mmCIF file with all atom_site columns, C-alpha atoms in Angstrom:
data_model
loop_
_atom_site.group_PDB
_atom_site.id
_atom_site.type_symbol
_atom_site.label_atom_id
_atom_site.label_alt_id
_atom_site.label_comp_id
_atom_site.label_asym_id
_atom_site.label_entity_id
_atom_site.label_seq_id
_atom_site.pdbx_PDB_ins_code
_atom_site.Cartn_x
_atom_site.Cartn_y
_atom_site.Cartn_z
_atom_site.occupancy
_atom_site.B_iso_or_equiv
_atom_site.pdbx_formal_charge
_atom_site.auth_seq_id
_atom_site.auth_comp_id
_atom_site.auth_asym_id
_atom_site.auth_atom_id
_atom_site.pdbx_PDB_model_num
ATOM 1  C CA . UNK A 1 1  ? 126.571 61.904  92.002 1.00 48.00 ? 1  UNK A CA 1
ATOM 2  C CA . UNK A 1 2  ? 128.864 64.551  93.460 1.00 54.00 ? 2  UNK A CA 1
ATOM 3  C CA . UNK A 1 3  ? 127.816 67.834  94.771 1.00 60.00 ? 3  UNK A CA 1
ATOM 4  C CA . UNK A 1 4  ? 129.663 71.373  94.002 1.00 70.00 ? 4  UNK A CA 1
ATOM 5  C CA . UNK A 1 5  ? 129.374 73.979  97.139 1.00 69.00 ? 5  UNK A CA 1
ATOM 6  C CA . UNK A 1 6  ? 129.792 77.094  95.717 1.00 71.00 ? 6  UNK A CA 1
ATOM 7  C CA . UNK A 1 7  ? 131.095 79.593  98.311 1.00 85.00 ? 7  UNK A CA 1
ATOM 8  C CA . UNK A 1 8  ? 129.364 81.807  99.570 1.00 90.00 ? 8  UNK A CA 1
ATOM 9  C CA . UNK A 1 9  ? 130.527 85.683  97.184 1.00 92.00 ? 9  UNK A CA 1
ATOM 10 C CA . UNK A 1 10 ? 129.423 83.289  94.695 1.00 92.00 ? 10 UNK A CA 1
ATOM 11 C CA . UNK A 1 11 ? 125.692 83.096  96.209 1.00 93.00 ? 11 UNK A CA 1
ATOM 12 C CA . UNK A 1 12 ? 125.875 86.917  96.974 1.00 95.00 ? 12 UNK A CA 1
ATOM 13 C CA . UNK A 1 13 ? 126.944 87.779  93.535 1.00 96.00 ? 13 UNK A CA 1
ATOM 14 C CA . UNK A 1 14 ? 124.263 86.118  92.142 1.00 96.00 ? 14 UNK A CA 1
ATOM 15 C CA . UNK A 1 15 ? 121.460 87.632  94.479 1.00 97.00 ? 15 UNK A CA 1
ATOM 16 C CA . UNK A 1 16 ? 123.443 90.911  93.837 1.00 97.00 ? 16 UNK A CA 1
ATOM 17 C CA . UNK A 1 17 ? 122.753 90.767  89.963 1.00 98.00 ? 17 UNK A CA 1
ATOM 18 C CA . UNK A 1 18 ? 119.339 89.552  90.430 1.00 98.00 ? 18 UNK A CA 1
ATOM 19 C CA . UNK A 1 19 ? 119.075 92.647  92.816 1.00 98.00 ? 19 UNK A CA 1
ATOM 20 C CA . UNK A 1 20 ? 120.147 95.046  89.900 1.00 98.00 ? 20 UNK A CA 1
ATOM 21 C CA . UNK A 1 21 ? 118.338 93.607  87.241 1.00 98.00 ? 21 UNK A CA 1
ATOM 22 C CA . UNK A 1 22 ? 114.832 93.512  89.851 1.00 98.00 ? 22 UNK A CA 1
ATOM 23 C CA . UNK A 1 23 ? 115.672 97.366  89.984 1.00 98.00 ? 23 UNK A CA 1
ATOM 24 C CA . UNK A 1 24 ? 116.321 97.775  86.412 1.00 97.00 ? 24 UNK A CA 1
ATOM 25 C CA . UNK A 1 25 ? 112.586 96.496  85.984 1.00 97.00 ? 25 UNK A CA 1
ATOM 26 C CA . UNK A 1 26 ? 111.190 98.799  88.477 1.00 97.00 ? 26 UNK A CA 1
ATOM 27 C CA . UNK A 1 27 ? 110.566 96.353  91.516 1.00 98.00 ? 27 UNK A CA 1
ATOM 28 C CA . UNK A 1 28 ? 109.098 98.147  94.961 1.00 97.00 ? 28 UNK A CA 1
ATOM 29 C CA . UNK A 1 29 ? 112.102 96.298  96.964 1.00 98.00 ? 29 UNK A CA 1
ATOM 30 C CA . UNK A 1 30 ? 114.785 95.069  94.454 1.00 98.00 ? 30 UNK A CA 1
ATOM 31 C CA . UNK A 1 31 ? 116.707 93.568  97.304 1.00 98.00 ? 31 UNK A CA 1
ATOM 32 C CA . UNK A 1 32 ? 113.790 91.620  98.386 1.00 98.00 ? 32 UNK A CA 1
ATOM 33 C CA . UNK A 1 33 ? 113.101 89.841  95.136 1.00 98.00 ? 33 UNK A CA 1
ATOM 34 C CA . UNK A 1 34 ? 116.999 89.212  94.687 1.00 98.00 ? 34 UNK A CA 1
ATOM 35 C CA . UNK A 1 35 ? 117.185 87.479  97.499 1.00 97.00 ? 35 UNK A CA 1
ATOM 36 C CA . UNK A 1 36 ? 113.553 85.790  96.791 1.00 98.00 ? 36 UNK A CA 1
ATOM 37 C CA . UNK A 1 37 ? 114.779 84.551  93.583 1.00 98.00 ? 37 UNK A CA 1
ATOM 38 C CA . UNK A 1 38 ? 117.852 83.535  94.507 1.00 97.00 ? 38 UNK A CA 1
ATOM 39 C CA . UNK A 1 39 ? 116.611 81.377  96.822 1.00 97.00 ? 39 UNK A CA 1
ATOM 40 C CA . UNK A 1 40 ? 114.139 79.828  94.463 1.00 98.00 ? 40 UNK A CA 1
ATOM 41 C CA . UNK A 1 41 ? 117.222 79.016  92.156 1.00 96.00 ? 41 UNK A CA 1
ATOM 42 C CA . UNK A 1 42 ? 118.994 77.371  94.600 1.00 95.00 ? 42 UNK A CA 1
ATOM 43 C CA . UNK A 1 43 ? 116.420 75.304  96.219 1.00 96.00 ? 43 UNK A CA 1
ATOM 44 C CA . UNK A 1 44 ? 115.051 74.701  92.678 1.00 96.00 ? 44 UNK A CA 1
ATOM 45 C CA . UNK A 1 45 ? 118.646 73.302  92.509 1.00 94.00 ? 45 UNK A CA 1
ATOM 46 C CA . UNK A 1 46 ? 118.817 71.094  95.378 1.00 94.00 ? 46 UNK A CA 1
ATOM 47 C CA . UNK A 1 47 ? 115.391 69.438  94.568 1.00 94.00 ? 47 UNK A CA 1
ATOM 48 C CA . UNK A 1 48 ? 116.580 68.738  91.080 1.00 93.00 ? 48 UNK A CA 1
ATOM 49 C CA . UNK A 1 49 ? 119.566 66.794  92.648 1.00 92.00 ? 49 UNK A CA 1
ATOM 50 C CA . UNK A 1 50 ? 118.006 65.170  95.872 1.00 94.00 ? 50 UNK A CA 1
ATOM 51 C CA . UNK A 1 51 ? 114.990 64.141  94.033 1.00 93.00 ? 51 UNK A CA 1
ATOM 52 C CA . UNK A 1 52 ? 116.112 63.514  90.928 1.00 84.00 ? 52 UNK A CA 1
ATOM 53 C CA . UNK A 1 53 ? 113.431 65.385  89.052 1.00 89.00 ? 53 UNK A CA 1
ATOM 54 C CA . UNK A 1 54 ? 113.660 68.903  87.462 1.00 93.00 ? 54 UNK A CA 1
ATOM 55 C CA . UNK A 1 55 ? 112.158 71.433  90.146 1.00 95.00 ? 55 UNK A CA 1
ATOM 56 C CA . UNK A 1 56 ? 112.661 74.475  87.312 1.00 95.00 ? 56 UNK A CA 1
ATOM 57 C CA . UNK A 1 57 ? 109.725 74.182  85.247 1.00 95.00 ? 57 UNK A CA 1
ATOM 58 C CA . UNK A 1 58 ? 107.948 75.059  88.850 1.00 95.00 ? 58 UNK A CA 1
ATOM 59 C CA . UNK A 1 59 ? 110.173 77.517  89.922 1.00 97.00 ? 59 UNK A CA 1
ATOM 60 C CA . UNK A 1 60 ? 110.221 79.252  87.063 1.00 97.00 ? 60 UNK A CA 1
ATOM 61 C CA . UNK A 1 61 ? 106.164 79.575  87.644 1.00 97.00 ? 61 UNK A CA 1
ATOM 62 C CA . UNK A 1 62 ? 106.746 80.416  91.159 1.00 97.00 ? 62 UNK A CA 1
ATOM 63 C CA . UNK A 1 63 ? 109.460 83.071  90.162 1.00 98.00 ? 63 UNK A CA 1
ATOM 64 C CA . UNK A 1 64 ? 106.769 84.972  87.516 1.00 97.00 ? 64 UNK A CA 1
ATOM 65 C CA . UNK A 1 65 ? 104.521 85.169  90.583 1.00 98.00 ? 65 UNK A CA 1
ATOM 66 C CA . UNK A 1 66 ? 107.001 86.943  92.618 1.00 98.00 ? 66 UNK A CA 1
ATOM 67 C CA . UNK A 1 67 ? 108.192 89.230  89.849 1.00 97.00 ? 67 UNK A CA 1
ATOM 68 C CA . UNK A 1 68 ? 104.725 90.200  88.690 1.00 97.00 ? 68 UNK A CA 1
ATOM 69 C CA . UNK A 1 69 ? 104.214 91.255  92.925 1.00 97.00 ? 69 UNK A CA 1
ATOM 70 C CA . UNK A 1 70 ? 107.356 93.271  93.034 1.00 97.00 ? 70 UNK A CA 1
ATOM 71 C CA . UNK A 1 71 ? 106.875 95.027  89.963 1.00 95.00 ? 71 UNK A CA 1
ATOM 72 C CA . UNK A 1 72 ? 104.105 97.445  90.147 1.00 92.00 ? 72 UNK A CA 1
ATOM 73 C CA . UNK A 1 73 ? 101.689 97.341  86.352 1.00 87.00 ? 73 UNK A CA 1
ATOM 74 C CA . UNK A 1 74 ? 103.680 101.442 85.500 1.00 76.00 ? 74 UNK A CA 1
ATOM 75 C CA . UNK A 1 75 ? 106.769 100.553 86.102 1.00 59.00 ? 75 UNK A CA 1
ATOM 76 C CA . UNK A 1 76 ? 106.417 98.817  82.419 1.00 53.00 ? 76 UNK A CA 1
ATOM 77 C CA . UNK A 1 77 ? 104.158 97.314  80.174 1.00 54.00 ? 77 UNK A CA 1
ATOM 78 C CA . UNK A 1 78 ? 101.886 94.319  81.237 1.00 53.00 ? 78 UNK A CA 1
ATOM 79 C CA . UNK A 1 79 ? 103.598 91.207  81.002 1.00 52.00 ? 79 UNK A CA 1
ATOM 80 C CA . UNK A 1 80 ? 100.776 89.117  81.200 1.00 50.00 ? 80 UNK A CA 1
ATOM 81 C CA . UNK A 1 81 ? 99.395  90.773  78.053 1.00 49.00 ? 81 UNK A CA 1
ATOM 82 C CA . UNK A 1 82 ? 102.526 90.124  76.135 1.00 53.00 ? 82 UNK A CA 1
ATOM 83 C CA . UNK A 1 83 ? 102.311 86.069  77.161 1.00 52.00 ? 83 UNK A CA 1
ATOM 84 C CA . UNK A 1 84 ? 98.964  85.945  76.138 1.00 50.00 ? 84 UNK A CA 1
ATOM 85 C CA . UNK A 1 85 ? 99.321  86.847  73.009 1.00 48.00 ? 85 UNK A CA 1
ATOM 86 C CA . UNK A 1 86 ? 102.617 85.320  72.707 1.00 45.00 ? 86 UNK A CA 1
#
C-alpha cells in the first residue's frame, strides 16, 4: 500500500474552504469547525488506511454533530427536520 503526504497549503486550503463554507452556513466560529472538520477528514483518512476499514460512515456522523453545534437553529432552517422527513 503506499501512502501520499500531501503538503501542508494543501491541508490549509482545505480547512480554509471548509472555513468559508462553515461561514456561508452561519457557524458561531467558522474557523473552529474548519479546522474541526478538517481534522475529522484526515484522521477519518488515516483510519481507513491503517485499519483497513472505512472510518467515513462514522465521521460523517461525528461531522453532523459538530455542524449542528456550530450552527445556531436561525442561522437557517432545521436540518434535522429536513432528514426526518427525508
Amino acid at each position: 500500500m503506499t501512502s501520499t503526504v500531501l503538503p501542508p497549503a494543501y491541508k490549509e486550503a482545505v480547512a480554509a474552504r471548509l472555513a468559508d463554507t462553515a461561514r456561508e452556513a452561519g457557524a458561531t466560529d467558522p474557523e473552529q469547525l474548519g479546522e474541526q472538520l478538517a481534522l475529522l477528514i484526515d484522521g477519518a483518512a488515516a483510519r481507513t488506511r491503517v485499519v483497513d476499514a472505512d472510518a467515513f460512515p462514522t465521521a460523517a456522523a461525528i461531522a453532523a454533530v459538530l455542524i449542528d453545534n456550530a450552527i445556531p437553529a436561525t442561522a437557517g432552517h432545521d436540518r434535522r427536520r429536513d432528514e426526518v422527513s427525508s
